[in-house]
Short mmCIF file of C-alpha atoms and ligand atoms in Angstrom, two decimals:
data_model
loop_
_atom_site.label_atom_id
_atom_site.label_comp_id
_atom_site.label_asym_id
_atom_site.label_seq_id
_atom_site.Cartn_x
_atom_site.Cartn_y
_atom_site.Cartn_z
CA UNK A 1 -14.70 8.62 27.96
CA UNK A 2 -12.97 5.41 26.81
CA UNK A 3 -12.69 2.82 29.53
CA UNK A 4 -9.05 1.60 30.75
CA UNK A 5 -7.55 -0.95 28.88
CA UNK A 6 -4.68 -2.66 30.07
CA UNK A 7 -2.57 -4.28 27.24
CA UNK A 8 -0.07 -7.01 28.63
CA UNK A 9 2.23 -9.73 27.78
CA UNK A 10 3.57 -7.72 24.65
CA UNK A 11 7.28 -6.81 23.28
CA UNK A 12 7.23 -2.85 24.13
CA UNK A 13 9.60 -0.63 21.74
CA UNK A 14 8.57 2.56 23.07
CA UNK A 15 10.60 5.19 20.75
CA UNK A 16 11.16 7.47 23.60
CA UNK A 17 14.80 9.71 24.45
CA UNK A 18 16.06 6.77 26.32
CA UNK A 19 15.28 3.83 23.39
CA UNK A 20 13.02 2.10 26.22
CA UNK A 21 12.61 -1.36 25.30
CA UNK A 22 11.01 -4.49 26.84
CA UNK A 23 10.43 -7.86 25.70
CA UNK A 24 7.66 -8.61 27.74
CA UNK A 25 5.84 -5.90 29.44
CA UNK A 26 2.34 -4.20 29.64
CA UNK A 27 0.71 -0.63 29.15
CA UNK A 28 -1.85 0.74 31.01
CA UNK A 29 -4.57 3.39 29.13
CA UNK A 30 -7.12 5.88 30.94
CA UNK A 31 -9.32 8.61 29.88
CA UNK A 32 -7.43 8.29 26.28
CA UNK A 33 -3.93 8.68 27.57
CA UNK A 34 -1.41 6.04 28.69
CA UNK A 35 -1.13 6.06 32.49
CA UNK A 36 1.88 3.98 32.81
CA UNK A 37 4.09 0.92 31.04
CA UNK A 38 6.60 -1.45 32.58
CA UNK A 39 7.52 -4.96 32.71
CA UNK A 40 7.26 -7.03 35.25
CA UNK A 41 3.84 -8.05 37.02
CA UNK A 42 1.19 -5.34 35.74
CA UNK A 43 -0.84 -3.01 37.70
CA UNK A 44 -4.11 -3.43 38.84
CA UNK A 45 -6.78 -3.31 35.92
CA UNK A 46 -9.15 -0.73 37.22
CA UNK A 47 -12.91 -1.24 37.64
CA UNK A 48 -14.78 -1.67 34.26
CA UNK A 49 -11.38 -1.41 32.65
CA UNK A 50 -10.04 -4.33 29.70
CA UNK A 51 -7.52 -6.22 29.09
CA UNK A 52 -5.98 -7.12 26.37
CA UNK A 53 -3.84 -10.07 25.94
CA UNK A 54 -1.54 -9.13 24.12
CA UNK A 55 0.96 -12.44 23.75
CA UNK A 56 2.99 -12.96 20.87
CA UNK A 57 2.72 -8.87 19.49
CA UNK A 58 4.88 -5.21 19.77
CA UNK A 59 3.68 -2.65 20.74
CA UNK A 60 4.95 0.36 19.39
CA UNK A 61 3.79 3.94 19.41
CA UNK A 62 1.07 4.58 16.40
CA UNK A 63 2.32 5.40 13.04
CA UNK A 64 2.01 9.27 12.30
CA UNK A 65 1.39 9.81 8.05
CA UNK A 66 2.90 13.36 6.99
CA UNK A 67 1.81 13.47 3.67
CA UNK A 68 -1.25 12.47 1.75
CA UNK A 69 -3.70 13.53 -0.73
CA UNK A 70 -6.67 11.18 0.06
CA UNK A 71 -8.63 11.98 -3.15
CA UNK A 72 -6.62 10.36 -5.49
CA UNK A 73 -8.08 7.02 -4.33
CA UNK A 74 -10.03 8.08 -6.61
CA UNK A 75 -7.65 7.90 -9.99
CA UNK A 76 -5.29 5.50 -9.17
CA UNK A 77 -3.46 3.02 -11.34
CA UNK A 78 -3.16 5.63 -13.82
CA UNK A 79 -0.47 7.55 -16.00
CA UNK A 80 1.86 4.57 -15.00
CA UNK A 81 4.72 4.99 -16.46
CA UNK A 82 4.88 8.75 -16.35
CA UNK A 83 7.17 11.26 -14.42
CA UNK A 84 6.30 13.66 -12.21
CA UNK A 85 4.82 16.42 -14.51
CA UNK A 86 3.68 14.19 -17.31
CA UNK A 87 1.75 12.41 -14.20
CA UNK A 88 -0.01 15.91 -13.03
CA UNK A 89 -0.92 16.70 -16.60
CA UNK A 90 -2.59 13.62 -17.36
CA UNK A 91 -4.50 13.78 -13.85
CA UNK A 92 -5.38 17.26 -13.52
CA UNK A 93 -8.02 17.44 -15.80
CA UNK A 94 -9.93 13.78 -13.95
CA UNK A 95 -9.22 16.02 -10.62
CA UNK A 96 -11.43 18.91 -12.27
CA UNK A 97 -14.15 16.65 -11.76
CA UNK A 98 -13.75 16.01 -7.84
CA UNK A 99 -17.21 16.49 -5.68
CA UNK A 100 -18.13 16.15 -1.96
CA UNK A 101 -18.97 12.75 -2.57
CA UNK A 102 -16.22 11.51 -4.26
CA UNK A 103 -13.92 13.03 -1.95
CA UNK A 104 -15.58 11.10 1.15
CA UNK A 105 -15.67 7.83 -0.06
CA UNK A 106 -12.26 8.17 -1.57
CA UNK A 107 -11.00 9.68 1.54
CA UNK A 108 -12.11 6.69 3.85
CA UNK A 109 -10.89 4.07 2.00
CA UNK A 110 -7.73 5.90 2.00
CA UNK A 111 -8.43 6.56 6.00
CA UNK A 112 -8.99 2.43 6.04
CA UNK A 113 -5.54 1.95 4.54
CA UNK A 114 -4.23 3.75 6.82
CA UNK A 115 -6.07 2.34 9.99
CA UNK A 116 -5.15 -1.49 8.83
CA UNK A 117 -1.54 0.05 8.64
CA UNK A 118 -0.89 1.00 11.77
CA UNK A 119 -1.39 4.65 11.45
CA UNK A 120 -3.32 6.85 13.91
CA UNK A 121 -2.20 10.28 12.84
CA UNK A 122 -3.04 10.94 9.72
CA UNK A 123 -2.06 14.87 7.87
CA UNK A 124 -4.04 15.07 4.57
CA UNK A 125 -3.07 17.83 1.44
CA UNK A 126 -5.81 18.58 -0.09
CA UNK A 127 -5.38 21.06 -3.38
CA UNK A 128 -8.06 20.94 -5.53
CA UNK A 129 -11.76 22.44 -5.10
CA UNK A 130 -12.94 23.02 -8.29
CA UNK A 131 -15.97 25.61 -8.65
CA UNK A 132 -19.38 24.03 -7.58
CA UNK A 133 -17.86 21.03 -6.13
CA UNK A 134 -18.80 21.19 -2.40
CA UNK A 135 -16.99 21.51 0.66
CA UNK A 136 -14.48 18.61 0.20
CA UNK A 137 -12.63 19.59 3.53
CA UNK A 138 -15.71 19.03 4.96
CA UNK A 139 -16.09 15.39 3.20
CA UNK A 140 -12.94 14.18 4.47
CA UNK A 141 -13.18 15.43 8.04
CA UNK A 142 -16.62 13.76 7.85
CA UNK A 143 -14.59 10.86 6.91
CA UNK A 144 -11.47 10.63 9.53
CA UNK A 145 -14.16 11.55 12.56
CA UNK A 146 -16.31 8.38 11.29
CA UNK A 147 -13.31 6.18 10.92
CA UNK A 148 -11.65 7.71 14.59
CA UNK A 149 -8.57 8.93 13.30
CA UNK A 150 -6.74 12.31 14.44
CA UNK A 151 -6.66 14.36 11.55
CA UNK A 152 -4.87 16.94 10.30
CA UNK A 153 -6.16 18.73 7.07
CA UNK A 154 -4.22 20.92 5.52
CA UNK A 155 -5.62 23.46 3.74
CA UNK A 156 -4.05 23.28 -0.04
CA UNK A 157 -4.55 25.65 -2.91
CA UNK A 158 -3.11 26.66 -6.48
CA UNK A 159 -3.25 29.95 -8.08
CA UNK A 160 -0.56 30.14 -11.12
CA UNK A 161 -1.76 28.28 -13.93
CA UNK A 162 -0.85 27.65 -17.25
CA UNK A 163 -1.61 30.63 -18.72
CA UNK A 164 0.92 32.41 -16.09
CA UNK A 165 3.57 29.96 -16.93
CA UNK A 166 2.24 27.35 -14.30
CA UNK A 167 1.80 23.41 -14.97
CA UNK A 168 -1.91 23.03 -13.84
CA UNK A 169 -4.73 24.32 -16.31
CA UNK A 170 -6.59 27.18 -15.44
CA UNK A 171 -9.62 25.52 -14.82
CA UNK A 172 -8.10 23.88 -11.78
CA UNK A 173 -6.78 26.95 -9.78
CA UNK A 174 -8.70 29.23 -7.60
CA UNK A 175 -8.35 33.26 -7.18
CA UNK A 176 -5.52 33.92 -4.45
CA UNK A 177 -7.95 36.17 -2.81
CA UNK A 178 -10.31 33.81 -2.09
CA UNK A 179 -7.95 31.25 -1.52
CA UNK A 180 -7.27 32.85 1.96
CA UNK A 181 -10.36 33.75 2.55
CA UNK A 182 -11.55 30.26 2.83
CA UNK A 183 -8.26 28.87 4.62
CA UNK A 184 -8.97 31.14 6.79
CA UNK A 185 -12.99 30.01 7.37
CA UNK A 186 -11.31 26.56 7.66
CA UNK A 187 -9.16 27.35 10.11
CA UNK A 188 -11.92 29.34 12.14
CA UNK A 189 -14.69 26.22 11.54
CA UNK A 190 -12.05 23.06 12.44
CA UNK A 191 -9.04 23.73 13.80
CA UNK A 192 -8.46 22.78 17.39
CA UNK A 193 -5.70 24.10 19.35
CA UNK A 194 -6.10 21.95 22.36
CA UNK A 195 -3.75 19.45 23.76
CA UNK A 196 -4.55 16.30 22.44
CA UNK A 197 -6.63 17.57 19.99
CA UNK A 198 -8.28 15.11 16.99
CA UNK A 199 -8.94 17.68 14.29
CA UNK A 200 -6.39 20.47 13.68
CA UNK A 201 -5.83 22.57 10.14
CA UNK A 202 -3.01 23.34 8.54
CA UNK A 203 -2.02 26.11 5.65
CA UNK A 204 -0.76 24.35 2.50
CA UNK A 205 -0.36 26.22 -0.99
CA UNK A 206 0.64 23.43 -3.31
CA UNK A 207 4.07 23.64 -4.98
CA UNK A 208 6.61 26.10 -6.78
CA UNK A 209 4.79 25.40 -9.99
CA UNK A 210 1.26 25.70 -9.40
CA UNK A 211 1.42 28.65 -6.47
CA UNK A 212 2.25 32.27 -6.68
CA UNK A 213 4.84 34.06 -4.43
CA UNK A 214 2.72 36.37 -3.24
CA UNK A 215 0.25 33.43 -2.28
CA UNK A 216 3.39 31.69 -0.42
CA UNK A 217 3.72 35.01 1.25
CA UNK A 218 0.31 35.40 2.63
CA UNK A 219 -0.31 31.86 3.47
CA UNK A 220 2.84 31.91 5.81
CA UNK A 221 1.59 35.38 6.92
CA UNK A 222 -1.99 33.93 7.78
CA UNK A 223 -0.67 30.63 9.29
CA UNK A 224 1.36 32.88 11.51
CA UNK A 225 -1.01 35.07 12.68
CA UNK A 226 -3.51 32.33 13.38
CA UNK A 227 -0.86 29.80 14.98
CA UNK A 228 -1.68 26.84 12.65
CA UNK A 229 1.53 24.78 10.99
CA UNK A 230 2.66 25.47 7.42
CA UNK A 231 3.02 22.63 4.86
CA UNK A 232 4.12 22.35 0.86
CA UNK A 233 6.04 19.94 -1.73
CA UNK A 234 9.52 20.86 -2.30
CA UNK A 235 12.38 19.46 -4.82
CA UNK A 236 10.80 16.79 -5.19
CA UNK A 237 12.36 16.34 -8.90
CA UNK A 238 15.08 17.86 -11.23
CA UNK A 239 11.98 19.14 -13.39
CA UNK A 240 11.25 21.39 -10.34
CA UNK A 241 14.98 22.20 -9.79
CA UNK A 242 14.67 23.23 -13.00
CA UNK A 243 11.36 25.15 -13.62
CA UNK A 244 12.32 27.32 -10.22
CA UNK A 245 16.17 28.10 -11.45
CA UNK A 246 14.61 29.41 -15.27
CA UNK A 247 11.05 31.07 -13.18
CA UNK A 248 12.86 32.31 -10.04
CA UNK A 249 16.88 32.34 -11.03
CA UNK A 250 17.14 29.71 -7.57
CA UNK A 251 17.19 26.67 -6.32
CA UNK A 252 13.65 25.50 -4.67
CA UNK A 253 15.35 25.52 -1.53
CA UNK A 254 16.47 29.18 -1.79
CA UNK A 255 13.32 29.97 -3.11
CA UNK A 256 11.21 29.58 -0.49
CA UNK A 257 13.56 30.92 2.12
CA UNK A 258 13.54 33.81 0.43
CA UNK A 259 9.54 33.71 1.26
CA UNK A 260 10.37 33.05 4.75
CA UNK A 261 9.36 29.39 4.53
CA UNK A 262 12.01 27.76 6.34
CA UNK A 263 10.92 27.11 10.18
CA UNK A 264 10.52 25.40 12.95
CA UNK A 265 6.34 25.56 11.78
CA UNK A 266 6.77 24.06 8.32
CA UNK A 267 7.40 20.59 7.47
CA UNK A 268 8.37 19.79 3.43
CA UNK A 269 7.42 17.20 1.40
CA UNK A 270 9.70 15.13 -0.48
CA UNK A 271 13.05 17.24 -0.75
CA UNK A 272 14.64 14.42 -2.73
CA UNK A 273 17.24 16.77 -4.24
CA UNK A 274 19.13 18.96 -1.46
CA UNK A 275 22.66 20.12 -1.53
CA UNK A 276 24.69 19.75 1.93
CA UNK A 277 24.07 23.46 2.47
CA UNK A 278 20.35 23.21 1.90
CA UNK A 279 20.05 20.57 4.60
CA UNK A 280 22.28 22.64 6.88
CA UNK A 281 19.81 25.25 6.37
CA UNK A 282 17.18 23.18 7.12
CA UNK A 283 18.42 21.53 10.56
CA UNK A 284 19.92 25.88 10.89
CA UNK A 285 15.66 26.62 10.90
CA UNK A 286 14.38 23.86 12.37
CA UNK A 287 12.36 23.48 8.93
CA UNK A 288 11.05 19.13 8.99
CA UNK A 289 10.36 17.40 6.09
CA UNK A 290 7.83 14.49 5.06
CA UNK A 291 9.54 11.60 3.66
CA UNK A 292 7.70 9.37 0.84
CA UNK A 293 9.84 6.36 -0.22
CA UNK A 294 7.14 4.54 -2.56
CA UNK A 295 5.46 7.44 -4.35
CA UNK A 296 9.31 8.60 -5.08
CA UNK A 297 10.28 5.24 -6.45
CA UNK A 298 7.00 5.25 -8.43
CA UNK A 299 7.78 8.28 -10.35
CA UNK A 300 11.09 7.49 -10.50
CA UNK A 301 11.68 10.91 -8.33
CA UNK A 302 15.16 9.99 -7.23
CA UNK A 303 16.44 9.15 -3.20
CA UNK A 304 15.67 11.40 -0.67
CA UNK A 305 18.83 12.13 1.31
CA UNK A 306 17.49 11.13 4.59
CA UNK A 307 20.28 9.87 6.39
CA UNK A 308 21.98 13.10 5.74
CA UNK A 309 19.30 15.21 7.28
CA UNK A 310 18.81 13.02 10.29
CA UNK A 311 22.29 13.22 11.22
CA UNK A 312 21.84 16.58 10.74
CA UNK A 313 18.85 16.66 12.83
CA UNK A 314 16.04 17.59 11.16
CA UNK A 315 12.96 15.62 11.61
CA UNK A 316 11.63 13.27 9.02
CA UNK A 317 8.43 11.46 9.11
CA UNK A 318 7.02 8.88 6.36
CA UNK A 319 4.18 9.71 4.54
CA UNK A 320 2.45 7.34 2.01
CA UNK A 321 2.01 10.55 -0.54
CA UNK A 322 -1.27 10.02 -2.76
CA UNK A 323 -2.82 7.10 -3.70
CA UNK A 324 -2.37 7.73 -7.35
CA UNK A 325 1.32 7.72 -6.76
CA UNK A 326 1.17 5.17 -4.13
CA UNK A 327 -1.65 2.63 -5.06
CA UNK A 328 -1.36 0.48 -1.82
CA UNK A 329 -1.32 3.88 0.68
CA UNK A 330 -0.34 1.52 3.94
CA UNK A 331 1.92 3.38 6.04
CA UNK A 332 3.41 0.78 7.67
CA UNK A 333 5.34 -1.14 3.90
CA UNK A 334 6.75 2.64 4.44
CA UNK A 335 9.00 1.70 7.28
CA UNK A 336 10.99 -0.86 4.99
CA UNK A 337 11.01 0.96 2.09
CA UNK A 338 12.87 3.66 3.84
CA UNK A 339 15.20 1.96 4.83
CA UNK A 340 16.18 -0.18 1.80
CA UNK A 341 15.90 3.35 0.15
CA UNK A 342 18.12 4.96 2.77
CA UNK A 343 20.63 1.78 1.90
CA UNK A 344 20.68 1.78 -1.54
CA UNK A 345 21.72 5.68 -1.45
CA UNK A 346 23.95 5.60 1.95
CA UNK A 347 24.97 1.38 2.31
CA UNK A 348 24.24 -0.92 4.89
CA UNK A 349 24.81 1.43 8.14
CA UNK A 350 22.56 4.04 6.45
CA UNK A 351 19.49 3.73 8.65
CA UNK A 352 18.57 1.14 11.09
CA UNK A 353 15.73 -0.98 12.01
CA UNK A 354 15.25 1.24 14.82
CA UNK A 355 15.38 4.77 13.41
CA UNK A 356 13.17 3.64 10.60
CA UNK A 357 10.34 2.76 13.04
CA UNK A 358 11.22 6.38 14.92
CA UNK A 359 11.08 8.23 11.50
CA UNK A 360 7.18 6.44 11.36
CA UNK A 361 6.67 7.63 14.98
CA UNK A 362 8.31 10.63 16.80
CA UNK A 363 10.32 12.13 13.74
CA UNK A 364 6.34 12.36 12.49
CA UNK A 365 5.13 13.64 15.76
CA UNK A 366 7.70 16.35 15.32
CA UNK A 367 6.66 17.32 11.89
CA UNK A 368 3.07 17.94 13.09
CA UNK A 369 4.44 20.04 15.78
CA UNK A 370 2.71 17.35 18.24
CA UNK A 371 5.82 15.58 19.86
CA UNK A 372 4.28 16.32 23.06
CA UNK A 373 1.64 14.28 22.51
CA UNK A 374 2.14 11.60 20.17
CA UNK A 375 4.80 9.71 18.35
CA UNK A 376 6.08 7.54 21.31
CA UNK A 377 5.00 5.32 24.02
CA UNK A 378 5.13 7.43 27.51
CA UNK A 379 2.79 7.94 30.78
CA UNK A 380 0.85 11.50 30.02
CA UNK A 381 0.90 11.45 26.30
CA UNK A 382 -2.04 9.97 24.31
CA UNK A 383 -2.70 6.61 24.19
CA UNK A 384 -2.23 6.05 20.18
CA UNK A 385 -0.96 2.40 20.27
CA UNK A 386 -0.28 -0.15 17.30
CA UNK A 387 0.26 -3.95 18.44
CA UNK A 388 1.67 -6.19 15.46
CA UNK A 389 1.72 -10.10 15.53
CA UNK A 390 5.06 -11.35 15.41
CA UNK A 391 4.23 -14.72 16.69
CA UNK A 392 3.23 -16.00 13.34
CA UNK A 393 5.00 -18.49 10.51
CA UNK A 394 6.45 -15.46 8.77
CA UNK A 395 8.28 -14.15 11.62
CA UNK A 396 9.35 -17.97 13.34
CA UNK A 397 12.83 -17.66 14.97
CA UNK A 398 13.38 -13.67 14.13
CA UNK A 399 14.49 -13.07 17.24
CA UNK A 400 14.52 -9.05 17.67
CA UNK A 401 10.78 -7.74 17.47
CA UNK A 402 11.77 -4.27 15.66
CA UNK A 403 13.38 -6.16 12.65
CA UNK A 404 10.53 -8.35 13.13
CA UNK A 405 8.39 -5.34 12.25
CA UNK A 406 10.38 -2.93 10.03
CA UNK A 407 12.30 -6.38 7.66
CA UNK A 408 9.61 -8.95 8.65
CA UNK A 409 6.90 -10.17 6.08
CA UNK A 410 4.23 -7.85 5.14
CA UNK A 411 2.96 -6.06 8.13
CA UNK A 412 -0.72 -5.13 9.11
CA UNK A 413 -1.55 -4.29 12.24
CA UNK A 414 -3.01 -6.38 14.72
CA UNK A 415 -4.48 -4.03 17.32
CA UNK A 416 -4.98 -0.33 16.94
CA UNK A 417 -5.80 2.02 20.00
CA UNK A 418 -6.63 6.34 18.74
CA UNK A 419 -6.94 8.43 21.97
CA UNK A 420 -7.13 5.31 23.67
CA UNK A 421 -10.24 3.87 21.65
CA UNK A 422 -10.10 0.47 19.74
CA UNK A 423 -10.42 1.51 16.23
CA UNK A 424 -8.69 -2.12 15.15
CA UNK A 425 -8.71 -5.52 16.88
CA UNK A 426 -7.76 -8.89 15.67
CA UNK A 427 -6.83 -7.07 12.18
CA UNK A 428 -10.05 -5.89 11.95
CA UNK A 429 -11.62 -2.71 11.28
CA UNK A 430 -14.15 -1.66 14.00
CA UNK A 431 -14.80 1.28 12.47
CA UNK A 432 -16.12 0.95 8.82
CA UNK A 433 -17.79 -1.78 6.76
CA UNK A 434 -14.72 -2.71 4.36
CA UNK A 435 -17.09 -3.91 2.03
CA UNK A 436 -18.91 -0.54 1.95
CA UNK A 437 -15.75 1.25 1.91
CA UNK A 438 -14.71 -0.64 -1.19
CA UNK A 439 -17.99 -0.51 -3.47
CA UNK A 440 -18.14 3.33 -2.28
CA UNK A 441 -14.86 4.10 -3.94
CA UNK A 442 -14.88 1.54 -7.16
CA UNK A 443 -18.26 4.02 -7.84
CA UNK A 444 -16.55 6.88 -6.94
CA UNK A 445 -13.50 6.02 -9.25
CA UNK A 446 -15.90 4.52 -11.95
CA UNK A 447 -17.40 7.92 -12.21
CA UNK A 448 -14.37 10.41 -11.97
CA UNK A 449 -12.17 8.09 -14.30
CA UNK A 450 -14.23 6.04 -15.84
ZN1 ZN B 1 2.18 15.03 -2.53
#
């Protein structure tokens, strides 16, 4: 059990219902959840609790990633220039090549990233298992638990390949049959339904152009029966938009409603290109979607139309997408770039400081079906807590400490509490030897893509 820790003396933006706010106030943590926050004088630190002093930072609720693929640590910097498809093509044959090992030490530094970042929640889409590689869900949950992240797997898979009229070669997709067969052993080995739980699975077959119908079908079907959240890319570019209206004689959006894939258990990634009816259908379901600023500006995707579906209200949390798309794979440089996105698409009043940092937090929380427990800053949910220096040069005379964080210089995170452990402090990583984690994945890159 992690001791108390009361952190005090801190800006508080605590993302709840209310937009609680305080510029100097304190938090109180026990047994991994957070007790109680104020301003004012602070409680009592109880016996063989800590405190941190916590002068000069804001705290905010942990960052909550929706969308990742952690193994392409691995291959990144490559196919630079290239859209989406012409990206996949070049990379699918290096990803034939994936092992156990490559996918743990590609999926902590990825994990590291994310720690530095801010982020204590991290979802991870994992779509490849080539034959004889090794249980790589197994190498990155080895990987989160060491770094003391909560995790959330999701089970990925493709079955139509290129001899069916799919993009991915054949040597990269797996039989549909025992594609559910082991989402199901995953779900059965790792997932854990309790409250507050670090490791939980979810179902994800990959996209409209590397997945079957019927394999969209029975996924939902399985994630259904076994209670476990549903999760996939969608319209993420005009290729797609137009692959699914030749292949299917719809939009992606219509497509997988027809395979009953709009609900309050799935949340989307991407969804760049949506008509107004196809967000109305989405805030009609209660369908969330993943947001991922950089890797869409990378491959020159196009502008999600976030605004649109907020005001609708649907949930959108950030995600980072994978590192080959998004080399850096911080969380928090997601914040800004969502909103200058959201700007350059919608104009100045498009998104604010403020519902930037919530799409990080609570908007992710609610994509992860966990807004209960995470995603903002309140007595009884878990104590995942980021604290951000904005006392330094960079920040001097910015007087609001959310515009400090979301337009502010380059942010990493000061402090970083997961279920009420210290996983950062002072910047640093308690957690992993970055030096390790760095010479692990240059070899691990060195010998997928050499
Ligand atoms: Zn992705």
């Amino acid at each position: 059990m992690n001791p108390a820790i009361l952190i005090d003396g801190c800006a508080i933006a605590a993302i709840d219902s209310t937009g609680t706010e305080h510029a100097e106030g304190w938090i109180l943590t026990e047994g991994g959840v957070i007790a109680a926050l104020g301003d004012g004088a602070p409680p009592p630190l109880p016996e063989g609790g800590r405190r941190i002093d916590a002068r000069g930072h804001l705290a905010t609720p942990a960052l909550v990633n929706c969308h990742h693929h952690l193994f392409q640590w691995a291959t990144r910097g490559l196919a630079q220039e290239s859209d989406l498809f012409g990206w996949l093509t070049t990379l699918y044959p290096l990803w034939a090549g994936i092992d156990g090992e490559i996918s743990h030490h590609a999926a902590r530094a990825g994990l590291a990233a994310l720690a530095l970042s801010g982020c204590a929640t991290t979802t991870d889409h994992h779509y490849i298992f080539p034959r004889g590689g090794g249980d790589l869900l197994e190498a990155e949950i080895r990987a989160a638990q060491g770094l003391g992240l909560r995790f959330q797997p999701c089970r990925g898979s493709m079955d139509l390949g290129r001899s069916s009229g799919g993009l991915p070669p054949d040597e990269v997709i797996e039989d549909r049959d025992a594609i559910l067969i082991a989402t199901e052993e995953a779900i059965d080995r790792w997932h854990d339904p309790a409250p507050g739980a670090m490791l939980r699975v979810a179902v994800a077959p990959c996209s409209p152009f590397s997945v079957t119908g019927e394999l969209m079908r029975e996924a939902a079907a399985l994630a259904r029966r076994r209670g476990v959240r549903l999760h996939t890319h969608l319209a993420e570019t005009v290729e797609e938009e137009a692959f699914c209206l030749e292949r299917f004689g719809v939009r992606p959006v219509e497509y997988l409603d027809d395979l009953d894939w709009l609900a309050p258990d799935v949340w989307l990634a991407h969804c760049v290109h949506l008509s107004p009816a196809e967000i109305a259908r989405f805030a009609a379901t209660g369908t969330s979607v993943a947001h991922c600023p950089s890797s869409n500006a990378r491959l020159g995707s196009g502008i999600a139309p976030v605004a649109d579906l907020v005001a609708a209200g649907v949930a959108v949390g950030l995600g980072v997408d994978g590192a080959a798309s998004n080399e850096s794979g911080e969380l928090a440089v997601e914040l800004r770039q969502a909103l200058l996105v959201a700007r350059l698409r919608g104009g100045p009043a498009a998104m604010t400081a403020r519902t930037s940092l919530a799409l990080g937090t609570i908007h992710g929380a609610r994509c992860l079906g966990r807004e209960d427990e995470i995603g903002s800053l309140e007595p009884g949910k878990r104590a995942d807590i980021a604290l951000w220096r904005i006392d330094g040069a960079g920040h001097a005379g910015l007087a609001d400490p959310v515009a400090a964080l979301v337009l502010g210089p380059p942010r990493q995170v000061a402090g970083l509490l997961v279920d009420g452990a210290p996983v950062v402090e002072r910047g640093s990583l308690l957690t992993a030897d970055l030096d390790e984690v760095a010479r692990d994945a240059a070899a691990a890159s060195a010998r997928l893509a050499p």
